[in-house]
Amino acid sequence: MQWIAMLTMLIDHIGLVWFPDSPMWRIVGRIAFPVYTYLIAFGLTRARSVPKYLLRLGGLAVLSQAPFSLLFDTWTINVIGTFFVSAAAVYGMERIKGNPVGYLFPIGAALLLEAVAFDYGAYGLLLLLIFRYTTRHATLLLHFGLNILYVLLFQAPLQVFSIVPTLAIAYAPSVFATAAYRAPSWLWRSFYPVHLAFLFILTFVKF
């Protein structure tokens, strides 16, 4: 599923940069975010050291910001930054499990994600929480409801297509845990900033 996440993200970004009036690129691209989000939730479970896992996410977010801003002409914080804040909130909440104070972590994270204009905003945090704490029917229904809310708030109808990979996440999660189909770790970790930089360079190439 890492291969699918990377490929559909690349397709999405190619469409956004060069074919903004062609919705099919963006529809295919809706597959990427739920898969990445689920794999972040899965990574929190499997990481030998969650603080080190968070440190890698934070480092990738910093490394990715310049090519992200240059390619899309925005100062919105890139999606890895969204994953970092969301995963850190989950970690903080679980560190004091059973204490109501723990809920301040996701609440504070949601406010931060919206106030500072992170990519996907609080939507990313909520989807991570759905994948982290629900299964099967609940996962599918909650993601569907979240998509409807997102469409209503931001007039982004293509987001409804992101429910497609959640069918597999909800009913065949073992597919995502199959090591035989994972990308090499160096490729998986570097793909986001490297592909952004590559696409930015290509914008200057004259054919």
PDB file of N, CA and C in Angstrom, residues 45-113:
ATOM      1  N   THR A  45       1.691   2.367  16.263  1.00  0.00           N
ATOM      2  CA  THR A  45       1.534   1.091  16.970  1.00  0.00           C
ATOM      3  C   THR A  45       2.806   0.258  16.899  1.00  0.00           C
ATOM      4  N   ARG A  46       3.479   0.278  15.760  1.00  0.00           N
ATOM      5  CA  ARG A  46       4.619  -0.604  15.535  1.00  0.00           C
ATOM      6  C   ARG A  46       5.982   0.023  15.866  1.00  0.00           C
ATOM      7  N   ALA A  47       6.031   1.323  16.024  1.00  0.00           N
ATOM      8  CA  ALA A  47       7.324   1.986  16.249  1.00  0.00           C
ATOM      9  C   ALA A  47       7.979   1.500  17.537  1.00  0.00           C
ATOM     10  N   ARG A  48       9.254   1.189  17.470  1.00  0.00           N
ATOM     11  CA  ARG A  48       9.988   0.787  18.674  1.00  0.00           C
ATOM     12  C   ARG A  48      10.101   1.944  19.644  1.00  0.00           C
ATOM     13  N   SER A  49      10.259   3.136  19.115  1.00  0.00           N
ATOM     14  CA  SER A  49      10.326   4.339  19.933  1.00  0.00           C
ATOM     15  C   SER A  49       9.461   5.404  19.276  1.00  0.00           C
ATOM     16  N   VAL A  50       8.324   5.701  19.875  1.00  0.00           N
ATOM     17  CA  VAL A  50       7.433   6.703  19.292  1.00  0.00           C
ATOM     18  C   VAL A  50       8.089   8.088  19.259  1.00  0.00           C
ATOM     19  N   PRO A  51       8.823   8.503  20.301  1.00  0.00           N
ATOM     20  CA  PRO A  51       9.503   9.807  20.197  1.00  0.00           C
ATOM     21  C   PRO A  51      10.439   9.896  18.997  1.00  0.00           C
ATOM     22  N   LYS A  52      11.178   8.827  18.694  1.00  0.00           N
ATOM     23  CA  LYS A  52      12.055   8.838  17.527  1.00  0.00           C
ATOM     24  C   LYS A  52      11.239   8.871  16.234  1.00  0.00           C
ATOM     25  N   TYR A  53      10.122   8.167  16.241  1.00  0.00           N
ATOM     26  CA  TYR A  53       9.220   8.174  15.088  1.00  0.00           C
ATOM     27  C   TYR A  53       8.708   9.590  14.837  1.00  0.00           C
ATOM     28  N   LEU A  54       8.314  10.275  15.906  1.00  0.00           N
ATOM     29  CA  LEU A  54       7.839  11.651  15.796  1.00  0.00           C
ATOM     30  C   LEU A  54       8.958  12.583  15.330  1.00  0.00           C
ATOM     31  N   LEU A  55      10.160  12.334  15.811  1.00  0.00           N
ATOM     32  CA  LEU A  55      11.300  13.155  15.413  1.00  0.00           C
ATOM     33  C   LEU A  55      11.548  13.043  13.909  1.00  0.00           C
ATOM     34  N   ARG A  56      11.418  11.829  13.369  1.00  0.00           N
ATOM     35  CA  ARG A  56      11.584  11.647  11.920  1.00  0.00           C
ATOM     36  C   ARG A  56      10.496  12.395  11.153  1.00  0.00           C
ATOM     37  N   LEU A  57       9.265  12.321  11.642  1.00  0.00           N
ATOM     38  CA  LEU A  57       8.178  13.049  10.986  1.00  0.00           C
ATOM     39  C   LEU A  57       8.433  14.551  11.002  1.00  0.00           C
ATOM     40  N   GLY A  58       8.860  15.051  12.161  1.00  0.00           N
ATOM     41  CA  GLY A  58       9.142  16.479  12.269  1.00  0.00           C
ATOM     42  C   GLY A  58      10.264  16.904  11.341  1.00  0.00           C
ATOM     43  N   GLY A  59      11.313  16.090  11.255  1.00  0.00           N
ATOM     44  CA  GLY A  59      12.423  16.396  10.363  1.00  0.00           C
ATOM     45  C   GLY A  59      12.002  16.412   8.909  1.00  0.00           C
ATOM     46  N   LEU A  60      11.175  15.436   8.515  1.00  0.00           N
ATOM     47  CA  LEU A  60      10.674  15.393   7.144  1.00  0.00           C
ATOM     48  C   LEU A  60       9.781  16.594   6.837  1.00  0.00           C
ATOM     49  N   ALA A  61       8.989  17.016   7.817  1.00  0.00           N
ATOM     50  CA  ALA A  61       8.126  18.184   7.625  1.00  0.00           C
ATOM     51  C   ALA A  61       8.963  19.428   7.353  1.00  0.00           C
ATOM     52  N   VAL A  62      10.021  19.609   8.131  1.00  0.00           N
ATOM     53  CA  VAL A  62      10.898  20.767   7.934  1.00  0.00           C
ATOM     54  C   VAL A  62      11.580  20.693   6.577  1.00  0.00           C
ATOM     55  N   LEU A  63      12.074  19.522   6.227  1.00  0.00           N
ATOM     56  CA  LEU A  63      12.771  19.329   4.960  1.00  0.00           C
ATOM     57  C   LEU A  63      11.839  19.545   3.765  1.00  0.00           C
ATOM     58  N   SER A  64      10.567  19.236   3.943  1.00  0.00           N
ATOM     59  CA  SER A  64       9.613  19.303   2.835  1.00  0.00           C
ATOM     60  C   SER A  64       9.016  20.686   2.635  1.00  0.00           C
ATOM     61  N   GLN A  65       9.148  21.566   3.619  1.00  0.00           N
ATOM     62  CA  GLN A  65       8.416  22.826   3.547  1.00  0.00           C
ATOM     63  C   GLN A  65       8.832  23.714   2.384  1.00  0.00           C
ATOM     64  N   ALA A  66      10.138  23.832   2.148  1.00  0.00           N
ATOM     65  CA  ALA A  66      10.594  24.700   1.055  1.00  0.00           C
ATOM     66  C   ALA A  66      10.089  24.224  -0.305  1.00  0.00           C
ATOM     67  N   PRO A  67      10.300  22.943  -0.686  1.00  0.00           N
ATOM     68  CA  PRO A  67       9.775  22.515  -1.995  1.00  0.00           C
ATOM     69  C   PRO A  67       8.252  22.566  -2.069  1.00  0.00           C
ATOM     70  N   PHE A  68       7.577  22.311  -0.954  1.00  0.00           N
ATOM     71  CA  PHE A  68       6.108  22.394  -0.927  1.00  0.00           C
ATOM     72  C   PHE A  68       5.644  23.820  -1.205  1.00  0.00           C
ATOM     73  N   SER A  69       6.241  24.781  -0.509  1.00  0.00           N
ATOM     74  CA  SER A  69       5.852  26.182  -0.677  1.00  0.00           C
ATOM     75  C   SER A  69       6.178  26.695  -2.071  1.00  0.00           C
ATOM     76  N   LEU A  70       7.337  26.302  -2.597  1.00  0.00           N
ATOM     77  CA  LEU A  70       7.742  26.756  -3.916  1.00  0.00           C
ATOM     78  C   LEU A  70       6.863  26.157  -5.014  1.00  0.00           C
ATOM     79  N   LEU A  71       6.577  24.868  -4.912  1.00  0.00           N
ATOM     80  CA  LEU A  71       5.800  24.197  -5.951  1.00  0.00           C
ATOM     81  C   LEU A  71       4.366  24.705  -6.005  1.00  0.00           C
ATOM     82  N   PHE A  72       3.751  24.866  -4.834  1.00  0.00           N
ATOM     83  CA  PHE A  72       2.331  25.232  -4.789  1.00  0.00           C
ATOM     84  C   PHE A  72       2.091  26.711  -4.472  1.00  0.00           C
ATOM     85  N   ASP A  73       3.181  27.476  -4.353  1.00  0.00           N
ATOM     86  CA  ASP A  73       3.080  28.914  -4.101  1.00  0.00           C
ATOM     87  C   ASP A  73       2.195  29.199  -2.887  1.00  0.00           C
ATOM     88  N   THR A  74       2.558  28.601  -1.761  1.00  0.00           N
ATOM     89  CA  THR A  74       1.765  28.731  -0.546  1.00  0.00           C
ATOM     90  C   THR A  74       2.666  28.683   0.679  1.00  0.00           C
ATOM     91  N   TRP A  75       2.185  29.291   1.758  1.00  0.00           N
ATOM     92  CA  TRP A  75       2.884  29.174   3.041  1.00  0.00           C
ATOM     93  C   TRP A  75       2.118  28.273   4.005  1.00  0.00           C
ATOM     94  N   THR A  76       1.137  27.551   3.482  1.00  0.00           N
ATOM     95  CA  THR A  76       0.479  26.511   4.270  1.00  0.00           C
ATOM     96  C   THR A  76       1.517  25.470   4.694  1.00  0.00           C
ATOM     97  N   ILE A  77       1.413  24.960   5.906  1.00  0.00           N
ATOM     98  CA  ILE A  77       2.333  23.919   6.368  1.00  0.00           C
ATOM     99  C   ILE A  77       2.012  22.613   5.654  1.00  0.00           C
ATOM    100  N   ASN A  78       3.027  21.941   5.172  1.00  0.00           N
ATOM    101  CA  ASN A  78       2.818  20.725   4.378  1.00  0.00           C
ATOM    102  C   ASN A  78       2.189  19.596   5.193  1.00  0.00           C
ATOM    103  N   VAL A  79       1.742  18.567   4.495  1.00  0.00           N
ATOM    104  CA  VAL A  79       0.960  17.503   5.117  1.00  0.00           C
ATOM    105  C   VAL A  79       1.771  16.679   6.121  1.00  0.00           C
ATOM    106  N   ILE A  80       3.082  16.591   5.935  1.00  0.00           N
ATOM    107  CA  ILE A  80       3.890  15.873   6.922  1.00  0.00           C
ATOM    108  C   ILE A  80       3.859  16.620   8.253  1.00  0.00           C
ATOM    109  N   GLY A  81       3.815  17.937   8.183  1.00  0.00           N
ATOM    110  CA  GLY A  81       3.638  18.725   9.401  1.00  0.00           C
ATOM    111  C   GLY A  81       2.316  18.420  10.076  1.00  0.00           C
ATOM    112  N   THR A  82       1.276  18.243   9.268  1.00  0.00           N
ATOM    113  CA  THR A  82      -0.036  17.852   9.819  1.00  0.00           C
ATOM    114  C   THR A  82       0.048  16.504  10.511  1.00  0.00           C
ATOM    115  N   PHE A  83       0.727  15.549   9.880  1.00  0.00           N
ATOM    116  CA  PHE A  83       0.884  14.231  10.490  1.00  0.00           C
ATOM    117  C   PHE A  83       1.693  14.316  11.787  1.00  0.00           C
ATOM    118  N   PHE A  84       2.723  15.150  11.790  1.00  0.00           N
ATOM    119  CA  PHE A  84       3.548  15.297  12.986  1.00  0.00           C
ATOM    120  C   PHE A  84       2.727  15.817  14.162  1.00  0.00           C
ATOM    121  N   VAL A  85       1.988  16.896  13.958  1.00  0.00           N
ATOM    122  CA  VAL A  85       1.175  17.471  15.033  1.00  0.00           C
ATOM    123  C   VAL A  85       0.106  16.475  15.485  1.00  0.00           C
ATOM    124  N   SER A  86      -0.536  15.807  14.529  1.00  0.00           N
ATOM    125  CA  SER A  86      -1.612  14.862  14.858  1.00  0.00           C
ATOM    126  C   SER A  86      -1.075  13.653  15.620  1.00  0.00           C
ATOM    127  N   ALA A  87       0.031  13.090  15.140  1.00  0.00           N
ATOM    128  CA  ALA A  87       0.614  11.922  15.807  1.00  0.00           C
ATOM    129  C   ALA A  87       1.135  12.288  17.188  1.00  0.00           C
ATOM    130  N   ALA A  88       1.708  13.483  17.340  1.00  0.00           N
ATOM    131  CA  ALA A  88       2.194  13.924  18.642  1.00  0.00           C
ATOM    132  C   ALA A  88       1.036  14.086  19.621  1.00  0.00           C
ATOM    133  N   ALA A  89      -0.110  14.557  19.126  1.00  0.00           N
ATOM    134  CA  ALA A  89      -1.283  14.703  19.979  1.00  0.00           C
ATOM    135  C   ALA A  89      -1.786  13.346  20.462  1.00  0.00           C
ATOM    136  N   VAL A  90      -1.815  12.373  19.560  1.00  0.00           N
ATOM    137  CA  VAL A  90      -2.232  11.016  19.928  1.00  0.00           C
ATOM    138  C   VAL A  90      -1.271  10.440  20.964  1.00  0.00           C
ATOM    139  N   TYR A  91       0.007  10.614  20.739  1.00  0.00           N
ATOM    140  CA  TYR A  91       1.015  10.110  21.670  1.00  0.00           C
ATOM    141  C   TYR A  91       0.869  10.759  23.044  1.00  0.00           C
ATOM    142  N   GLY A  92       0.699  12.068  23.062  1.00  0.00           N
ATOM    143  CA  GLY A  92       0.524  12.762  24.337  1.00  0.00           C
ATOM    144  C   GLY A  92      -0.712  12.298  25.083  1.00  0.00           C
ATOM    145  N   MET A  93      -1.806  12.110  24.363  1.00  0.00           N
ATOM    146  CA  MET A  93      -3.048  11.647  24.988  1.00  0.00           C
ATOM    147  C   MET A  93      -2.880  10.241  25.559  1.00  0.00           C
ATOM    148  N   GLU A  94      -2.213   9.378  24.813  1.00  0.00           N
ATOM    149  CA  GLU A  94      -2.067   7.996  25.263  1.00  0.00           C
ATOM    150  C   GLU A  94      -1.049   7.849  26.395  1.00  0.00           C
ATOM    151  N   ARG A  95      -0.152   8.800  26.505  1.00  0.00           N
ATOM    152  CA  ARG A  95       0.830   8.762  27.594  1.00  0.00           C
ATOM    153  C   ARG A  95       0.155   8.909  28.957  1.00  0.00           C
ATOM    154  N   ILE A  96      -0.957   9.627  28.993  1.00  0.00           N
ATOM    155  CA  ILE A  96      -1.687   9.793  30.258  1.00  0.00           C
ATOM    156  C   ILE A  96      -3.100   9.220  30.097  1.00  0.00           C
ATOM    157  N   LYS A  97      -3.133   8.030  29.553  1.00  0.00           N
ATOM    158  CA  LYS A  97      -4.403   7.360  29.285  1.00  0.00           C
ATOM    159  C   LYS A  97      -5.230   7.235  30.559  1.00  0.00           C
ATOM    160  N   GLY A  98      -6.508   7.530  30.446  1.00  0.00           N
ATOM    161  CA  GLY A  98      -7.391   7.463  31.601  1.00  0.00           C
ATOM    162  C   GLY A  98      -7.538   8.785  32.323  1.00  0.00           C
ATOM    163  N   ASN A  99      -6.685   9.740  32.009  1.00  0.00           N
ATOM    164  CA  ASN A  99      -6.761  11.063  32.616  1.00  0.00           C
ATOM    165  C   ASN A  99      -7.456  12.007  31.634  1.00  0.00           C
ATOM    166  N   PRO A 100      -8.564  12.649  32.047  1.00  0.00           N
ATOM    167  CA  PRO A 100      -9.290  13.550  31.143  1.00  0.00           C
ATOM    168  C   PRO A 100      -8.422  14.666  30.573  1.00  0.00           C
ATOM    169  N   VAL A 101      -7.361  15.019  31.284  1.00  0.00           N
ATOM    170  CA  VAL A 101      -6.454  16.058  30.791  1.00  0.00           C
ATOM    171  C   VAL A 101      -5.854  15.662  29.438  1.00  0.00           C
ATOM    172  N   GLY A 102      -5.754  14.356  29.193  1.00  0.00           N
ATOM    173  CA  GLY A 102      -5.182  13.884  27.945  1.00  0.00           C
ATOM    174  C   GLY A 102      -5.922  14.375  26.715  1.00  0.00           C
ATOM    175  N   TYR A 103      -7.220  14.632  26.862  1.00  0.00           N
ATOM    176  CA  TYR A 103      -8.004  15.095  25.720  1.00  0.00           C
ATOM    177  C   TYR A 103      -7.616  16.499  25.275  1.00  0.00           C
ATOM    178  N   LEU A 104      -6.886  17.205  26.132  1.00  0.00           N
ATOM    179  CA  LEU A 104      -6.424  18.535  25.748  1.00  0.00           C
ATOM    180  C   LEU A 104      -5.419  18.468  24.605  1.00  0.00           C
ATOM    181  N   PHE A 105      -4.715  17.343  24.471  1.00  0.00           N
ATOM    182  CA  PHE A 105      -3.743  17.207  23.394  1.00  0.00           C
ATOM    183  C   PHE A 105      -4.404  17.260  22.018  1.00  0.00           C
ATOM    184  N   PRO A 106      -5.409  16.405  21.719  1.00  0.00           N
ATOM    185  CA  PRO A 106      -6.045  16.513  20.394  1.00  0.00           C
ATOM    186  C   PRO A 106      -6.834  17.807  20.215  1.00  0.00           C
ATOM    187  N   ILE A 107      -7.420  18.316  21.286  1.00  0.00           N
ATOM    188  CA  ILE A 107      -8.154  19.586  21.169  1.00  0.00           C
ATOM    189  C   ILE A 107      -7.196  20.716  20.806  1.00  0.00           C
ATOM    190  N   GLY A 108      -6.081  20.778  21.528  1.00  0.00           N
ATOM    191  CA  GLY A 108      -5.082  21.799  21.228  1.00  0.00           C
ATOM    192  C   GLY A 108      -4.501  21.634  19.840  1.00  0.00           C
ATOM    193  N   ALA A 109      -4.280  20.373  19.424  1.00  0.00           N
ATOM    194  CA  ALA A 109      -3.739  20.107  18.093  1.00  0.00           C
ATOM    195  C   ALA A 109      -4.711  20.550  17.009  1.00  0.00           C
ATOM    196  N   ALA A 110      -6.005  20.281  17.201  1.00  0.00           N
ATOM    197  CA  ALA A 110      -7.010  20.685  16.222  1.00  0.00           C
ATOM    198  C   ALA A 110      -7.032  22.202  16.062  1.00  0.00           C
ATOM    199  N   LEU A 111      -6.962  22.918  17.174  1.00  0.00           N
ATOM    200  CA  LEU A 111      -6.943  24.377  17.116  1.00  0.00           C
ATOM    201  C   LEU A 111      -5.697  24.887  16.394  1.00  0.00           C
ATOM    202  N   LEU A 112      -4.556  24.274  16.686  1.00  0.00           N
ATOM    203  CA  LEU A 112      -3.305  24.672  16.041  1.00  0.00           C
ATOM    204  C   LEU A 112      -3.358  24.419  14.541  1.00  0.00           C
ATOM    205  N   LEU A 113      -3.848  23.246  14.153  1.00  0.00           N
ATOM    206  CA  LEU A 113      -3.894  22.879  12.735  1.00  0.00           C
ATOM    207  C   LEU A 113      -4.768  23.827  11.920  1.00  0.00           C
TER     208      LEU A 113
END
